[in-house]
XYZ file of C-alpha atoms in Angstrom:
575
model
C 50.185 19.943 -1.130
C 49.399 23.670 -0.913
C 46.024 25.378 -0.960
C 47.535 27.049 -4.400
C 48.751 23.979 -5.572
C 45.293 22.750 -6.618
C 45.005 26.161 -9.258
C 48.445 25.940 -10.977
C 47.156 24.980 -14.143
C 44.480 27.776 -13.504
C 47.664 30.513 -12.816
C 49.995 29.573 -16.226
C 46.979 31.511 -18.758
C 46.986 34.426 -16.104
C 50.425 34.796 -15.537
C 51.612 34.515 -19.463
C 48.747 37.609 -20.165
C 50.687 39.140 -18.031
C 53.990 38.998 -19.164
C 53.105 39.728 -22.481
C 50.210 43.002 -21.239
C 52.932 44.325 -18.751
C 56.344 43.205 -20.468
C 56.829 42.018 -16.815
C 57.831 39.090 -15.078
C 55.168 37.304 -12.928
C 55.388 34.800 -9.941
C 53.208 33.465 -7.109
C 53.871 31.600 -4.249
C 51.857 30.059 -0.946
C 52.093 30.288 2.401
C 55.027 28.330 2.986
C 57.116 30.599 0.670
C 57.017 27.743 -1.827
C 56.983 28.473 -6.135
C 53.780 27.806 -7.522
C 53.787 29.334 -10.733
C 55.967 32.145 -12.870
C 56.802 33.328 -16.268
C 59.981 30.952 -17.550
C 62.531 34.167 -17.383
C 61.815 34.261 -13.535
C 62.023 30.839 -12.759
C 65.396 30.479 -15.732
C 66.871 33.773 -13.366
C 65.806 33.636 -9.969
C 65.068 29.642 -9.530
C 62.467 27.584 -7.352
C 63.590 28.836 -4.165
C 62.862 32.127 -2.833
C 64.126 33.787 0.583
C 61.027 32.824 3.210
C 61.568 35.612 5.115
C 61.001 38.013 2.408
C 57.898 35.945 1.957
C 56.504 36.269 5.397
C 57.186 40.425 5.742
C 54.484 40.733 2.338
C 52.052 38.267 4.560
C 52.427 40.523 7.314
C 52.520 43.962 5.478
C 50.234 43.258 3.337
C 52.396 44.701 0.062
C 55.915 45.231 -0.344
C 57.655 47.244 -2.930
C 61.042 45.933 -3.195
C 63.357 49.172 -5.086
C 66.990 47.799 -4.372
C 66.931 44.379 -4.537
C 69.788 42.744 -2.572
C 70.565 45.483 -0.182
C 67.166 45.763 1.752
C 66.710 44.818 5.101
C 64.570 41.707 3.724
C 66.996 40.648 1.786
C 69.448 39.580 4.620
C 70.163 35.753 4.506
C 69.563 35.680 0.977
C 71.489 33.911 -1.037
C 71.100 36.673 -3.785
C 72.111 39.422 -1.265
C 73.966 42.385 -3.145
C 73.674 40.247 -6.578
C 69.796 39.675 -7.046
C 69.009 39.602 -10.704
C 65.916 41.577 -10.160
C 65.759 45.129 -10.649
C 62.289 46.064 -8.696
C 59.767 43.918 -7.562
C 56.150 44.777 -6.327
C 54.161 42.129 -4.363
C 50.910 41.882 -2.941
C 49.587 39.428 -0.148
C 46.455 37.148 -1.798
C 43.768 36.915 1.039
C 40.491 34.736 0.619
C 38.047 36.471 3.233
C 40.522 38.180 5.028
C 43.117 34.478 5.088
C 46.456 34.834 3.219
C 46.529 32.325 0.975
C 49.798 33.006 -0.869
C 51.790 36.203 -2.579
C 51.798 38.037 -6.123
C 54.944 39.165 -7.252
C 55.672 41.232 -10.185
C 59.243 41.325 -11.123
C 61.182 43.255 -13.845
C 65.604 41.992 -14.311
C 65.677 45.621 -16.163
C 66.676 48.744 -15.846
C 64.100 50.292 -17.816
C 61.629 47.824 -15.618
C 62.828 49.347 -12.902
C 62.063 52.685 -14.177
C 58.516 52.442 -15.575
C 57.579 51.074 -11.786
C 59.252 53.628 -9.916
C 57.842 56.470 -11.747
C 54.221 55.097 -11.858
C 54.275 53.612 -8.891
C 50.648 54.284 -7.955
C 49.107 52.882 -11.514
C 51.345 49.301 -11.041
C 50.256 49.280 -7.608
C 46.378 49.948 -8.855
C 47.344 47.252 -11.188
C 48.566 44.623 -8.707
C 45.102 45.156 -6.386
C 43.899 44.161 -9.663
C 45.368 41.215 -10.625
C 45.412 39.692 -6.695
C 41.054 40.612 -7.120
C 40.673 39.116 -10.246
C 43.034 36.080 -9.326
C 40.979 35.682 -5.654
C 37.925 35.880 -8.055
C 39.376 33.488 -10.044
C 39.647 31.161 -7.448
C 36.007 31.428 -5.713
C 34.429 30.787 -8.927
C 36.112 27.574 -9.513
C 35.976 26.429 -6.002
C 32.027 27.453 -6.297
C 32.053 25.575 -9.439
C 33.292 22.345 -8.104
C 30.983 22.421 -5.215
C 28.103 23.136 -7.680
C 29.273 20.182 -9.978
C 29.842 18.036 -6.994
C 26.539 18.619 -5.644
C 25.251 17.787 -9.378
C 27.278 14.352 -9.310
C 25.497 13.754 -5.428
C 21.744 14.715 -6.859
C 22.259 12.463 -9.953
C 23.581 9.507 -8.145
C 20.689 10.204 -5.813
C 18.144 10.345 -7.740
C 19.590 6.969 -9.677
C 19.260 5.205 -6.887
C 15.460 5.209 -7.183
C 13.560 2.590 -9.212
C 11.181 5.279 -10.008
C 10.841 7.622 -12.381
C 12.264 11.068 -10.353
C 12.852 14.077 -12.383
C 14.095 17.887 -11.116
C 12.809 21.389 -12.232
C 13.791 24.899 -12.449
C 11.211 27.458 -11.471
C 9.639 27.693 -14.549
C 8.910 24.172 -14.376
C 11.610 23.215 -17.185
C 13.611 19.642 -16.373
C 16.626 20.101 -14.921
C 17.572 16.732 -14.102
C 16.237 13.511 -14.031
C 17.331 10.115 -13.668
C 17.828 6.692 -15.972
C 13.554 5.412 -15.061
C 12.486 9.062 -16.187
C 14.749 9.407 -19.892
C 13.283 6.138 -19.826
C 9.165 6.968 -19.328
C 9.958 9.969 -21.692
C 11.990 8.234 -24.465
C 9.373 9.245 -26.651
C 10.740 12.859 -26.831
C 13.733 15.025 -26.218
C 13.860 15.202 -22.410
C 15.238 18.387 -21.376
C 13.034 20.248 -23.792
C 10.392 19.262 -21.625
C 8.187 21.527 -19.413
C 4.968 20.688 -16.776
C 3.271 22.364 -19.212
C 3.755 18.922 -21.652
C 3.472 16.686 -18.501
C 0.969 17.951 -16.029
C -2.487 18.797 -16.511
C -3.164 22.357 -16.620
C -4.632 22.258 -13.103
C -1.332 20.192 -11.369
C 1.098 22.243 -13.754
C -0.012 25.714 -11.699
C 0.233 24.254 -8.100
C 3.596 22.490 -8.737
C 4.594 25.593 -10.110
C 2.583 27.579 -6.668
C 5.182 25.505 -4.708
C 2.367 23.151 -3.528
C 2.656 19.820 -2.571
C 1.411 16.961 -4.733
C 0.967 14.058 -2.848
C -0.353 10.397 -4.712
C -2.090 11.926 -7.644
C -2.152 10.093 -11.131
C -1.578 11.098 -14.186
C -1.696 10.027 -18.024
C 1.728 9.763 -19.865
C 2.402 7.664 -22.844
C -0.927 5.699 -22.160
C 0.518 4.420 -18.686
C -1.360 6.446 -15.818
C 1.244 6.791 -12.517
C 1.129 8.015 -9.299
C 2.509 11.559 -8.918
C 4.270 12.743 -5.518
C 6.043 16.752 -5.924
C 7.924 18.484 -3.272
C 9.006 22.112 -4.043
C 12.762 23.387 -3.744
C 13.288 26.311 -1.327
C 15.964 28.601 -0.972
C 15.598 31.340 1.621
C 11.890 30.699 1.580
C 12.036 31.691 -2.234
C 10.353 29.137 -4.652
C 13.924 27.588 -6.976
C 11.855 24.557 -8.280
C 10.749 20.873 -8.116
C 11.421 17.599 -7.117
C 8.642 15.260 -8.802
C 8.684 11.313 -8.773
C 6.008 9.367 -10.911
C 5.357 5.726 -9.367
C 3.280 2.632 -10.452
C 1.867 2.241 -6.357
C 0.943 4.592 -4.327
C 2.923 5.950 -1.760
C 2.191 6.157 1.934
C 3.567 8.977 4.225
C 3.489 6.999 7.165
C 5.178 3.711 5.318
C 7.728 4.312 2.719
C 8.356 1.423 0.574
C 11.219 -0.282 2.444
C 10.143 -3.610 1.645
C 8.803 -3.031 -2.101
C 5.130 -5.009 -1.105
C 2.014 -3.667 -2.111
C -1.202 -2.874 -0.248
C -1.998 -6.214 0.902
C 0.272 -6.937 4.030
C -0.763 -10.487 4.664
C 0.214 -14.071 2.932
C -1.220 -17.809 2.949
C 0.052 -18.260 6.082
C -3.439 -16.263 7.268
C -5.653 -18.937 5.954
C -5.712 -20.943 9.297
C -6.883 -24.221 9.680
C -5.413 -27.679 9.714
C -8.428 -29.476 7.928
C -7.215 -31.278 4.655
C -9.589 -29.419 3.060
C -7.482 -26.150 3.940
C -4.138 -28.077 3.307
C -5.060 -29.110 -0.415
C -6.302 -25.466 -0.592
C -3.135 -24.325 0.211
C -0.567 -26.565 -2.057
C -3.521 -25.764 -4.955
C -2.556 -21.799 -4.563
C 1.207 -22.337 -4.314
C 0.942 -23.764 -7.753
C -1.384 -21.312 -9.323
C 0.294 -18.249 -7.659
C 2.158 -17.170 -10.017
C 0.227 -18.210 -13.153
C -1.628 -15.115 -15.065
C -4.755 -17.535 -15.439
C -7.964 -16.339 -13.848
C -9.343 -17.321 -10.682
C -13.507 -18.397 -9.971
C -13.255 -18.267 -5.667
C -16.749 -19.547 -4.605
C -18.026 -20.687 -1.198
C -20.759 -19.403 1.062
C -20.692 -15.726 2.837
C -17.882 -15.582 5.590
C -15.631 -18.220 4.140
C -12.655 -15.938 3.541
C -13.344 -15.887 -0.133
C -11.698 -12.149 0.198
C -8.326 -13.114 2.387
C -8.023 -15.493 -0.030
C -7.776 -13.258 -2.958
C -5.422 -11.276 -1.075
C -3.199 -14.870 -0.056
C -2.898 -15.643 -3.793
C -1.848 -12.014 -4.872
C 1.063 -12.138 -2.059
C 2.200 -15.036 -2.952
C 2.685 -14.087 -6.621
C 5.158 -12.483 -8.479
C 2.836 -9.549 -8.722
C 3.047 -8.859 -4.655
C 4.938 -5.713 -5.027
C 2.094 -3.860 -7.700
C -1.494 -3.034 -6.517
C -4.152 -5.328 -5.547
C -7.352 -3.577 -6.392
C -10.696 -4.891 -4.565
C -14.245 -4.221 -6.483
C -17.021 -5.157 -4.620
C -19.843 -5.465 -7.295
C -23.145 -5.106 -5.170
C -21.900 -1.552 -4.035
C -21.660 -0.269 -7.511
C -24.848 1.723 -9.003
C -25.165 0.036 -12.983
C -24.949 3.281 -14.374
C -21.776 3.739 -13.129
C -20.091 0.374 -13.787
C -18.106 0.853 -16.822
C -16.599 4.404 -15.772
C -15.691 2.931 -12.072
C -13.952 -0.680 -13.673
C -12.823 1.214 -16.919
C -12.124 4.720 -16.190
C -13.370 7.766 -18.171
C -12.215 10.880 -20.511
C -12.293 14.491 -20.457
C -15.932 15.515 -20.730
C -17.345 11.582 -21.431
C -20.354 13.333 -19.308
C -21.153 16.099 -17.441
C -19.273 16.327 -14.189
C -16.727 14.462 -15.424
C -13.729 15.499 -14.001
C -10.795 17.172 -15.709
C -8.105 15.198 -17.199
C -10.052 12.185 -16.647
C -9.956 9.595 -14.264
C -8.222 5.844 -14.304
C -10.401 3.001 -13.907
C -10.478 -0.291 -11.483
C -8.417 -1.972 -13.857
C -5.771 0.589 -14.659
C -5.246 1.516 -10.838
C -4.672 -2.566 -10.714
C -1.779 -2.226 -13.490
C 0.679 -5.179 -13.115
C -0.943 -6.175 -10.018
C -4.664 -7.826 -9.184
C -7.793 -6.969 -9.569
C -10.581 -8.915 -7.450
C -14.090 -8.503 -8.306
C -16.302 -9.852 -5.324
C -19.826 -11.031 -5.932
C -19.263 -11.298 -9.499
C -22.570 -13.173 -9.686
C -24.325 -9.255 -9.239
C -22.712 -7.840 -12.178
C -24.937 -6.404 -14.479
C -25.518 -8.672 -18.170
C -24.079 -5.838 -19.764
C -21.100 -4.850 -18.154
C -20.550 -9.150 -18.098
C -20.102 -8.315 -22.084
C -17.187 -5.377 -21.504
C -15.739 -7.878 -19.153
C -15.527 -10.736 -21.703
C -13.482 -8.668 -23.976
C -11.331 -7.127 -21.350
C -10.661 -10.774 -20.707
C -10.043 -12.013 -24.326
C -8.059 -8.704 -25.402
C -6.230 -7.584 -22.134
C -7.096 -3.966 -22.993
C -9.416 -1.934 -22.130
C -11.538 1.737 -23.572
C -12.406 4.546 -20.870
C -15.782 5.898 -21.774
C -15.089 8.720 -23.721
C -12.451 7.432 -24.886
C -11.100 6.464 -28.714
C -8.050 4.456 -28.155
C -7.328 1.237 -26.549
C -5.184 0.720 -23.190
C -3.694 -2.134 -23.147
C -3.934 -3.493 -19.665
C -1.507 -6.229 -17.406
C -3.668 -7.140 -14.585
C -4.643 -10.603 -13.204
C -8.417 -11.464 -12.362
C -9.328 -12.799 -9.725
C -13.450 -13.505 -9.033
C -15.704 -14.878 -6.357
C -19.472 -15.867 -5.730
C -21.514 -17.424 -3.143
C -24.091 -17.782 -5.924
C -24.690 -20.769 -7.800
C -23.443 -19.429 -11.854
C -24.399 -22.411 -12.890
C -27.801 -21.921 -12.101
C -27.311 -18.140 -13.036
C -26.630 -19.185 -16.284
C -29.756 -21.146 -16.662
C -31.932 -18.270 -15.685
C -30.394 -16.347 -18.387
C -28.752 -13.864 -15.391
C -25.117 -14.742 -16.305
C -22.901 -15.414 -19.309
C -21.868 -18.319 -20.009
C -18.918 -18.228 -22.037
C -17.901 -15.294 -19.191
C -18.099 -17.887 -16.657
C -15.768 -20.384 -18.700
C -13.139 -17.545 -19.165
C -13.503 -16.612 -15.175
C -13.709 -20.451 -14.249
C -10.086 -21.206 -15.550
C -8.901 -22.149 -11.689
C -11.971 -23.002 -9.484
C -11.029 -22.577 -6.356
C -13.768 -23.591 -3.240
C -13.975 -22.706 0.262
C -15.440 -25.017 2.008
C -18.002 -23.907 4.900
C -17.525 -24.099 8.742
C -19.360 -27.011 9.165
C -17.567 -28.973 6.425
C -14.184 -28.162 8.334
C -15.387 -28.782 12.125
C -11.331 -29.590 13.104
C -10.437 -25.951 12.201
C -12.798 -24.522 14.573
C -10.674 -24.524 18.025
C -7.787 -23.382 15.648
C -9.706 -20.880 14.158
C -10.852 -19.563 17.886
C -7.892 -19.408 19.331
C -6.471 -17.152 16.431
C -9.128 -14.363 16.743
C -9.098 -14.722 20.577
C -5.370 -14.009 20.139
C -6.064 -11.165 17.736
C -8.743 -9.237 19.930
C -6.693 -9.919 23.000
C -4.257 -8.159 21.290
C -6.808 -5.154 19.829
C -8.765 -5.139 23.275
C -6.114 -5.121 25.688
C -7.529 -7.778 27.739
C -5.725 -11.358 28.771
C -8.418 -14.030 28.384
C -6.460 -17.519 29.010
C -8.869 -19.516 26.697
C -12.993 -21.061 26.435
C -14.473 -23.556 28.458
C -15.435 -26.782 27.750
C -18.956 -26.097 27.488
C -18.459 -22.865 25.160
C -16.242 -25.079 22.948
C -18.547 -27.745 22.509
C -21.146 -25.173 21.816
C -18.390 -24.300 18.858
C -18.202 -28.049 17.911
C -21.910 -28.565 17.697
C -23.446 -25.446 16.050
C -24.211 -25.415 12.397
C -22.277 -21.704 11.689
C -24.623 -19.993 8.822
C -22.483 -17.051 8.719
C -18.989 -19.132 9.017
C -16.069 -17.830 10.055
C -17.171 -13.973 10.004
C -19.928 -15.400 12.330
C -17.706 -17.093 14.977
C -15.228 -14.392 15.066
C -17.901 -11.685 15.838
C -19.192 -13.880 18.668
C -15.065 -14.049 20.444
C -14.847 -10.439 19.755
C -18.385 -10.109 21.798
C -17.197 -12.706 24.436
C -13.530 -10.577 24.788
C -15.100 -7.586 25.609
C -17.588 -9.265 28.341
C -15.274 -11.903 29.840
C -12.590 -11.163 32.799
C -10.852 -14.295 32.578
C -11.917 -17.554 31.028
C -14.412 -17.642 27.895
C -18.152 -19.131 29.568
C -21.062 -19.840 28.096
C -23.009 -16.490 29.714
C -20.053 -13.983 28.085
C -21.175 -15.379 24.482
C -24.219 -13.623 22.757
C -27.759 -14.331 24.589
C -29.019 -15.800 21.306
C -26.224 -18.194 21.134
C -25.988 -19.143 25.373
C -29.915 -19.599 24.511
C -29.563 -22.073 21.134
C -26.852 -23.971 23.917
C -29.401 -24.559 26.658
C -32.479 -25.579 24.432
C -29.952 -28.042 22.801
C -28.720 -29.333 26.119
C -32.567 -29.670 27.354
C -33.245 -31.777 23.792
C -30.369 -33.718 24.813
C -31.359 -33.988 28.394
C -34.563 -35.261 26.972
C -33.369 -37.794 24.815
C -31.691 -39.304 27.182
C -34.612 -39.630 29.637
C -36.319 -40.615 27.054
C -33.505 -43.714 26.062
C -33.576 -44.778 30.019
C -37.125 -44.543 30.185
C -37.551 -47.364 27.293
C -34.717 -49.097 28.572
C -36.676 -49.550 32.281
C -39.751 -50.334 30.557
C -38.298 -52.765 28.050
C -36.495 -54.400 31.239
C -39.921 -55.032 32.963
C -41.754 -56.438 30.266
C -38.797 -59.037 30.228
C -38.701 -59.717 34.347
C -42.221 -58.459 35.030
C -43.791 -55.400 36.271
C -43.930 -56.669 40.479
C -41.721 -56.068 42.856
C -39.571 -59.261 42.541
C -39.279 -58.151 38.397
C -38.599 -54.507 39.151
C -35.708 -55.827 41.892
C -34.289 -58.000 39.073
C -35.048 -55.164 36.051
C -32.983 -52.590 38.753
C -30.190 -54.950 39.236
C -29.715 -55.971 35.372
C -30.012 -51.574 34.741
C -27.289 -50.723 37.379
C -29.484 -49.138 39.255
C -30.793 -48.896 42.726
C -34.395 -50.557 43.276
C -35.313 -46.653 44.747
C -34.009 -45.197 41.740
C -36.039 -47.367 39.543
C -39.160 -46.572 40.906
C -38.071 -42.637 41.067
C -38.194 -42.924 37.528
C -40.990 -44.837 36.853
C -43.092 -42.151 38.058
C -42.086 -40.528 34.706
C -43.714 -43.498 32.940
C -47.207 -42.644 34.438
């Protein structure tokens, strides 16, 4: 098929005006000398064929004007020759940038056709520059089109493609385009009557519209606060609009969200240990994973209470939404409620403008862990209750209720129940936070994880410290087995990250901490002691049964094990 071929329908309308305008006939043909499209008197007098050769001189010419049809030099080999139903014909060469792309014929099978040409030759010249502009015109303009509308179809099925919400603007920030998530977010109104000015605050509107980048900023629509990325559109370093996509997570530059998890990167798989404590721990959270129930985590400092939060989030169906950590000792009282519940527009001065999402609305869909929950003020234990009991929640400042889908999960090293006797924690808070009790059991309670447990962080800071220690001694790693570990596992992994950095090889006793190296020898020397102390008694208890002269020391010595020499070596101890 023909370059031409594709316009045909296009030609018919052009040709027929015209026919009728001109009282002419009209025909056009490609490259190849083949018909494309004609007025029906041409095609009823002359037919689909047409001499090639006559074809190829306009191409080459440029324009022909054809006064004696038949008995021109062009016409030779024509199967018209000396009988050609036209009277005159005029053509013109069609060029798109400076290519010929076909030929314009106009055609008259009249005498008085013939005439009207010939004696205003100039004007139906004029006319056919006209027509081959205005048909080349023609012809970019739907060509431009298509590419336009194809580039439409490849943006829309692009943006489709996301899960989130993506939406395109001219440069007066009106929406242009935007994909099945966004008609979705902004159901409640007509879509492309929107602006930035009835999305953005006035402050984001102005540097989206500045050609600025937005990059993981939130903002409020219908009650749901997203995360906001914006990219401007450039053409010829001119400012043509925006691309804008509003996201439940945030979005990381470095790590685009291939594999759809949220921030926590880690799973059950790092709670190491193969105590059954651990193991029952384990199969517990694989049944509560996915459950919306709260979650009481206790255990003493160091126990992992925190990894564990983060194990039972990726292991639930909410993995892929936000996990939101709130440690409650590093949060002045005064600013509680505004940090866990967000605030308004001018709740207080230095509030900022448009607000600002709480702890529990960044946490939407996802988690929410509040550590040390036994430090939370009385007061804000009352806001919690209800936040529990209604699942929404009010910024301060705020008049309206936002409902809120987020999964608690708590922990303490405090004792709530004695809390609650001293009056310093709620008690139907604690029944409502208590739903799954979950307990980590210390150190010392789980003595077979230890080696496991060393061998994972030596691994790790190996790793982090570029060194290649091949493991502990026996000495260091009954020093492991024996101590008491106050500060639990954060307390034995900050003594292998110590003994990485000062071994070259092997793990001793002199690359741990002094203070550690110094509780091993005084235990050693109360060991050593004991035992002296054992023999000692034994040897004594041995004479008083054979006698204390040198035929009962002899028989004491021999009933021991032990030389008579040796005997009286440590006898000397006795005195």
């Amino acid at each position: 098929m023909s370059y031409l071929s594709n316009y045909k329908s296009m030609f018919k309308p052009m040709i027929r005006v015209i026919n009728h305008s001109l009282n002419l006939e009209c025909a056009i043909f490609d490259t190849d000398s083949n018909l494309i499209s004609c007025t029906p008197l041409y095609l009823k007098r002359k037919g689909n064929s047409v001499h090639a050769p006559f074809i190829e001189e306009v191409i080459n010419n440029g324009n022909t004007l054809v006064n004696k049809p038949g008995y021109m030099k062009s016409c030779i080999g024509c199967r018209f020759k000396e009988h050609c139903p036209s009277t005159i014909e005029l053509l013109k060469c069609i060029k798109m940038e400076d290519n010929p792309i076909g030929v314009i014929a106009l055609t008259s099978f009249t005498k008085s056709g013939h005439d009207r040409i010939t004696n205003n030759i100039d004007v139906y010249t004029s006319i056919l520059d006209e027509l081959t502009s205005m048909l080349v015109n023609m012809i970019y303009y739907h060509e431009k089109s298509n590419k336009t509308l194809a580039i439409e179809e490849m943006l829309q099925c692009a943006l489709d493609i996301s899960d989130d919400s993506m939406i395109i603007t001219d440069k007066l920030g009106t929406v242009s385009y935007g994909n099945e998530s966004a008609l979705s977010l902004f159901s409640f109104c007509s879509f492309y009557t929107q602006t930035l000015d009835q999305i953005f605050p006035e402050d984001m509107k102005n540097r989206v519209l500045e050609g600025q980048k937005i990059e993981n900023e939130l903002v409020r629509i219908n009650n749901e606060f997203l995360f906001v990325n914006s990219a401007p559109i450039l053409h010829d370093g001119n400012f043509m609009g925006s691309a804008i996509r509003f996201s439940q997570n945030k979005e990381s530059k470095y790590s685009k969200k291939t594999s759809g998890r949220s921030n926590v990167d880690i799973n059950l798989d790092a709670i190491k240990g193969k105590s059954s404590a651990i193991d029952d721990l384990k199969k517990k959270v694989r049944k509560i994973a996915n459950s919306t129930s709260t979650v009481l985590i206790t255990g003493e400092t160091g126990t992992g209470k925190g990894l564990l939060a983060k194990a039972i989030h990726a292991e639930s169906i909410r993995a892929n939404h936000p996990f939101i950590m709130v440690n409650c000792t590093s949060i002045p009282e005064s600013l509680f409620e505004s940090e866990l519940f967000g605030y308004e527009e001018g709740a207080f001065t230095g509030a900022k403008k448009g607000g600002k999402p709480g702890r529990f609305e960044l946490a939407q869909k996802g988690t929410i862990f509040l550590d040390e929950i036994g430090e939370m003020p009385l007061a804000m234990q009352a806001k919690l209750l209800k936040v529990l009991q209604e699942y929404s929640i009010e910024r301060v400042g705020g008049i309206t209720s936002i409902p809120v889908d987020v999964r608690v999960i708590a922990a303490t090293n405090k004792d709530l129940d004695e809390l609650i006797k001293e009056g310093n924690f709620r008690e139907d808070l604690y029944y409502r936070l208590n739903v799954i009790p979950l307990y980590l059991p210390p150190l010392k309670e789980r003595k077979e994880d230890i080696e496991t447990l060393a061998k994972e962080f030596l691994h790790k800071y190996n790793d982090k410290l570029n060194k290649n220690i091949s493991g502990f001694s026996n000495e260091v790693m009954n020093f492991f087995m024996s101590y008491s570990w106050p500060g639990n596992i954060r307390e034995l992994e900050n003594i292998i990250e110590y003994a990485v950095n000062m071994s070259d090889d092997i793990i001793d006793i002199d690359d741990i901490p002094e203070k550690y190296s110094a509780i091993n020898r005084e235990a050693n020397e109360t060991i050593k002691s004991k035992i002296e102390n054992v023999e000692l008694e034994m040897i004594k208890q041995a004479l008083d049964k054979y006698g204390w002269d040198v035929k009962g020391k002899a028989m004491a010595a021999e009933e021991l094990g032990m030389g008579l020499r040796t005997l009286y070596r440590k006898l000397k101890n006795l005195s």
